[in-house]
Amino acid sequence: MSRAALLVVLALLLAMIVAAVAEWTSRVRNGLASLRRGSALRTLEADEHAALATVRALTGCVHGDQVQVLRGTFTGGAVSRHYPVCDGLLGGIPVLLPRQACPHLAADNDAEVVLGERWAVVVRLNGFPVTAMRPVAAASLIRGERLETPEEIAMRRGPGLRPSALLVAVLALWAAADSSGLLCMPLPRGVSYLSGVPLLAIAGLAIWLGRPRRRGPATAQRVLQVQGRLRAYQRSAQTSQAWLLGNDLRVQLPWEWVNVAAFSTGRSMRLDVRAVDGKVLAAGPGWCLASDRLRYPSSGGFRYLAWLIMLLLLLVLGALWAPLSQRLDLGWPGVLHWQMFALLAAGWHALMLVVCVRRSVSRTAARRVAFEARPAPGTE
């Protein structure tokens, strides 16, 4: 088969795949729209709404209160005994259903559902109501409210522009101007005026990596003091853990605390949770995220490694397109070339990388000992 025929076959296969996906998406969207246009069977009851709290917390699905009827066969993925939500297609419509309702699936199903934006959530399946499910945990309780401290605001907002980003960007721009012939004429044979484009890309990448990442406004945000039983759920080995406080509040446990024995699942505790994103900021006496970040700061080793790689790449590209021997122009007395500064910066960042690795090892050991000595977070 010729190369042109192979390209035509691949293009046809790609077009068929795109058409199939578009047709399936359109069919699903039309099915949900048809359900919404239908007359409602009844209104969702309060106990049914409470029984679906875990489904809403884990999936983020926001559904209405109008109950519709949905019939058909169920096609779904594997059901995990450690994850309380199952998804699939019921009558060609994407549905979410609690895992405890899965044993009641049949070849032909009769379900009552409430509709979200992209999902239909099962309320009753073949006569089995979600209110009959055995509750995994009680609902979380709000015990108080406060505002973020200045330390928590600074932790959320993050640092400003990092000086290393500016240094790498300036050196990359200098090298791009030099290799493109803007600082020294004429160009060496075989070197194009576009040879500085990759160096410009390095400058842009440095600015992008070092730019300030301000998360949220500078004003203090609401922090809820919530009590409940902390549980972790993981659908598969390829997915990350999801943490629920009680059965209705999804929280983000700090990565420093995830593997700490004090935060073992099933323990009842009171957590300070930021309302806007569910981030856990404190957990009773002795557990304060802002204090831990100040006492055991990040070493910054990954950032120094990134700057070092970019500086080495800068030196390699500069050596390929603008050899140093061809850039020593005696007509520019006292000129300092960017290669010298790049070498000095690379040496400094390599030294700082070694220091950061040593600091990270000692910090991790000290933090582990401190965490083991703390009391378990309780309800007070």
Short mmCIF file of N, CA, C and O in Angstrom, two decimals, residues 27-28 30-36 39-41 66-75 88-97 105 108-115 118-127:
data_model
loop_
_atom_site.label_atom_id
_atom_site.label_comp_id
_atom_site.label_asym_id
_atom_site.label_seq_id
_atom_site.Cartn_x
_atom_site.Cartn_y
_atom_site.Cartn_z
N ARG A 27 -27.05 11.65 20.82
CA ARG A 27 -28.13 10.78 21.27
C ARG A 27 -28.34 10.90 22.78
O ARG A 27 -29.47 10.95 23.26
N VAL A 28 -27.24 10.97 23.52
CA VAL A 28 -27.35 11.12 24.98
C VAL A 28 -27.96 12.47 25.34
O VAL A 28 -28.85 12.55 26.20
N ASN A 30 -29.92 14.32 23.52
CA ASN A 30 -31.34 14.33 23.16
C ASN A 30 -32.17 13.50 24.14
O ASN A 30 -33.32 13.86 24.44
N GLY A 31 -31.60 12.40 24.65
CA GLY A 31 -32.32 11.59 25.64
C GLY A 31 -32.56 12.35 26.93
O GLY A 31 -33.67 12.30 27.49
N LEU A 32 -31.54 13.07 27.41
CA LEU A 32 -31.73 13.88 28.62
C LEU A 32 -32.73 15.01 28.38
O LEU A 32 -33.56 15.31 29.25
N ALA A 33 -32.65 15.63 27.20
CA ALA A 33 -33.60 16.70 26.90
C ALA A 33 -35.03 16.17 26.83
O ALA A 33 -35.98 16.83 27.27
N SER A 34 -35.20 14.97 26.29
CA SER A 34 -36.53 14.37 26.23
C SER A 34 -37.08 14.09 27.62
O SER A 34 -38.27 14.29 27.88
N LEU A 35 -36.20 13.61 28.53
CA LEU A 35 -36.64 13.39 29.91
C LEU A 35 -37.06 14.69 30.57
O LEU A 35 -38.06 14.73 31.31
N ARG A 36 -36.32 15.75 30.34
CA ARG A 36 -36.65 17.03 30.96
C ARG A 36 -37.99 17.57 30.45
O ARG A 36 -38.72 18.23 31.19
N SER A 39 -43.40 14.96 31.63
CA SER A 39 -44.09 15.36 32.86
C SER A 39 -43.47 14.64 34.05
O SER A 39 -43.11 13.46 33.97
N ALA A 40 -43.34 15.35 35.16
CA ALA A 40 -42.74 14.79 36.36
C ALA A 40 -43.70 13.84 37.06
O ALA A 40 -44.91 14.06 37.09
N LEU A 41 -43.14 12.76 37.59
CA LEU A 41 -43.95 11.79 38.33
C LEU A 41 -44.33 12.35 39.70
O LEU A 41 -45.47 12.23 40.14
N GLN A 66 -37.40 17.18 40.58
CA GLN A 66 -38.50 16.58 39.84
C GLN A 66 -38.13 15.15 39.46
O GLN A 66 -37.14 14.91 38.77
N VAL A 67 -38.93 14.19 39.93
CA VAL A 67 -38.65 12.77 39.70
C VAL A 67 -39.28 12.35 38.38
O VAL A 67 -40.48 12.57 38.15
N GLN A 68 -38.45 11.75 37.51
CA GLN A 68 -38.90 11.25 36.21
C GLN A 68 -38.78 9.73 36.18
O GLN A 68 -38.06 9.12 36.99
N VAL A 69 -39.46 9.10 35.24
CA VAL A 69 -39.42 7.65 35.06
C VAL A 69 -38.48 7.32 33.92
O VAL A 69 -38.52 7.96 32.85
N LEU A 70 -37.60 6.33 34.14
CA LEU A 70 -36.63 5.90 33.13
C LEU A 70 -36.63 4.37 33.09
O LEU A 70 -36.47 3.72 34.13
N ARG A 71 -36.77 3.83 31.91
CA ARG A 71 -36.82 2.37 31.75
C ARG A 71 -35.79 1.95 30.70
O ARG A 71 -35.49 2.70 29.77
N GLY A 72 -35.28 0.72 30.88
CA GLY A 72 -34.35 0.17 29.90
C GLY A 72 -33.32 -0.73 30.53
O GLY A 72 -33.34 -1.00 31.74
N THR A 73 -32.41 -1.21 29.73
CA THR A 73 -31.32 -2.06 30.20
C THR A 73 -30.18 -1.20 30.73
O THR A 73 -30.00 -0.05 30.33
N PHE A 74 -29.42 -1.80 31.63
CA PHE A 74 -28.30 -1.08 32.26
C PHE A 74 -27.00 -1.62 31.72
O PHE A 74 -26.76 -2.83 31.67
N THR A 75 -26.14 -0.71 31.30
CA THR A 75 -24.79 -1.04 30.86
C THR A 75 -23.82 -0.17 31.64
O THR A 75 -23.89 1.06 31.57
N GLY A 88 -23.19 4.34 34.80
CA GLY A 88 -23.41 3.53 33.61
C GLY A 88 -24.48 4.16 32.75
O GLY A 88 -24.81 5.35 32.89
N LEU A 89 -25.03 3.38 31.85
CA LEU A 89 -26.09 3.82 30.95
C LEU A 89 -27.35 3.00 31.24
O LEU A 89 -27.31 1.77 31.23
N LEU A 90 -28.43 3.67 31.50
CA LEU A 90 -29.73 3.03 31.71
C LEU A 90 -30.67 3.54 30.63
O LEU A 90 -31.02 4.72 30.60
N GLY A 91 -31.05 2.64 29.72
CA GLY A 91 -31.87 3.06 28.60
C GLY A 91 -31.18 4.07 27.71
O GLY A 91 -31.84 4.91 27.09
N GLY A 92 -29.83 4.00 27.63
CA GLY A 92 -29.06 4.94 26.82
C GLY A 92 -28.80 6.27 27.47
O GLY A 92 -28.21 7.15 26.84
N ILE A 93 -29.20 6.45 28.73
CA ILE A 93 -29.00 7.71 29.46
C ILE A 93 -27.94 7.50 30.54
O ILE A 93 -28.00 6.52 31.30
N PRO A 94 -26.93 8.38 30.64
CA PRO A 94 -25.93 8.24 31.72
C PRO A 94 -26.60 8.42 33.08
O PRO A 94 -27.30 9.40 33.32
N VAL A 95 -26.35 7.45 33.98
CA VAL A 95 -26.97 7.50 35.30
C VAL A 95 -25.92 7.29 36.37
O VAL A 95 -24.87 6.69 36.14
N LEU A 96 -26.21 7.82 37.55
CA LEU A 96 -25.45 7.57 38.77
C LEU A 96 -26.39 6.86 39.74
O LEU A 96 -27.54 7.28 39.91
N LEU A 97 -25.90 5.81 40.36
CA LEU A 97 -26.71 5.13 41.35
C LEU A 97 -25.84 4.68 42.50
O LEU A 97 -24.66 4.35 42.31
N LEU A 105 -30.36 -4.53 40.13
CA LEU A 105 -30.41 -4.38 38.68
C LEU A 105 -30.94 -5.66 38.04
O LEU A 105 -30.67 -6.77 38.51
N ASP A 108 -34.23 -5.89 32.47
CA ASP A 108 -35.04 -4.73 32.08
C ASP A 108 -35.41 -3.98 33.36
O ASP A 108 -36.01 -4.56 34.27
N ASN A 109 -35.03 -2.71 33.45
CA ASN A 109 -35.13 -1.97 34.70
C ASN A 109 -36.19 -0.88 34.61
O ASN A 109 -36.40 -0.28 33.55
N ASP A 110 -36.80 -0.63 35.76
CA ASP A 110 -37.78 0.44 35.92
C ASP A 110 -37.26 1.34 37.04
O ASP A 110 -37.20 0.91 38.20
N ALA A 111 -36.85 2.56 36.70
CA ALA A 111 -36.19 3.43 37.67
C ALA A 111 -36.89 4.78 37.73
O ALA A 111 -37.52 5.23 36.77
N GLU A 112 -36.76 5.40 38.90
CA GLU A 112 -37.16 6.79 39.09
C GLU A 112 -35.90 7.60 39.32
O GLU A 112 -35.05 7.23 40.15
N VAL A 113 -35.76 8.67 38.57
CA VAL A 113 -34.52 9.43 38.58
C VAL A 113 -34.82 10.92 38.72
O VAL A 113 -35.93 11.39 38.42
N VAL A 114 -33.81 11.65 39.21
CA VAL A 114 -33.80 13.10 39.16
C VAL A 114 -32.65 13.51 38.24
O VAL A 114 -31.64 12.81 38.14
N LEU A 115 -32.79 14.63 37.56
CA LEU A 115 -31.89 14.98 36.48
C LEU A 115 -30.91 16.07 36.89
O LEU A 115 -31.28 17.06 37.52
N ARG A 118 -25.57 16.54 33.37
CA ARG A 118 -25.07 15.49 32.49
C ARG A 118 -25.47 14.09 32.94
O ARG A 118 -25.16 13.12 32.25
N TRP A 119 -26.11 13.97 34.11
CA TRP A 119 -26.42 12.67 34.66
C TRP A 119 -27.88 12.63 35.12
O TRP A 119 -28.45 13.66 35.47
N ALA A 120 -28.41 11.43 35.15
CA ALA A 120 -29.66 11.15 35.84
C ALA A 120 -29.31 10.34 37.09
O ALA A 120 -28.61 9.33 37.00
N VAL A 121 -29.77 10.78 38.24
CA VAL A 121 -29.44 10.13 39.52
C VAL A 121 -30.63 9.26 39.93
O VAL A 121 -31.77 9.73 40.02
N VAL A 122 -30.35 7.99 40.18
CA VAL A 122 -31.40 7.02 40.49
C VAL A 122 -31.89 7.22 41.92
O VAL A 122 -31.09 7.26 42.86
N VAL A 123 -33.20 7.35 42.08
CA VAL A 123 -33.84 7.48 43.38
C VAL A 123 -34.50 6.16 43.81
O VAL A 123 -34.48 5.78 44.97
N ARG A 124 -35.07 5.46 42.85
CA ARG A 124 -35.71 4.16 43.10
C ARG A 124 -35.41 3.26 41.91
O ARG A 124 -35.56 3.67 40.76
N LEU A 125 -35.00 2.02 42.20
CA LEU A 125 -34.63 1.08 41.16
C LEU A 125 -35.36 -0.23 41.36
O LEU A 125 -35.13 -0.94 42.35
N ASN A 126 -36.26 -0.56 40.45
CA ASN A 126 -37.03 -1.81 40.50
C ASN A 126 -37.68 -2.02 41.87
O ASN A 126 -37.64 -3.11 42.44
N GLY A 127 -38.25 -0.95 42.38
CA GLY A 127 -38.93 -1.02 43.66
C GLY A 127 -38.04 -0.79 44.86
O GLY A 127 -38.55 -0.65 45.99
#
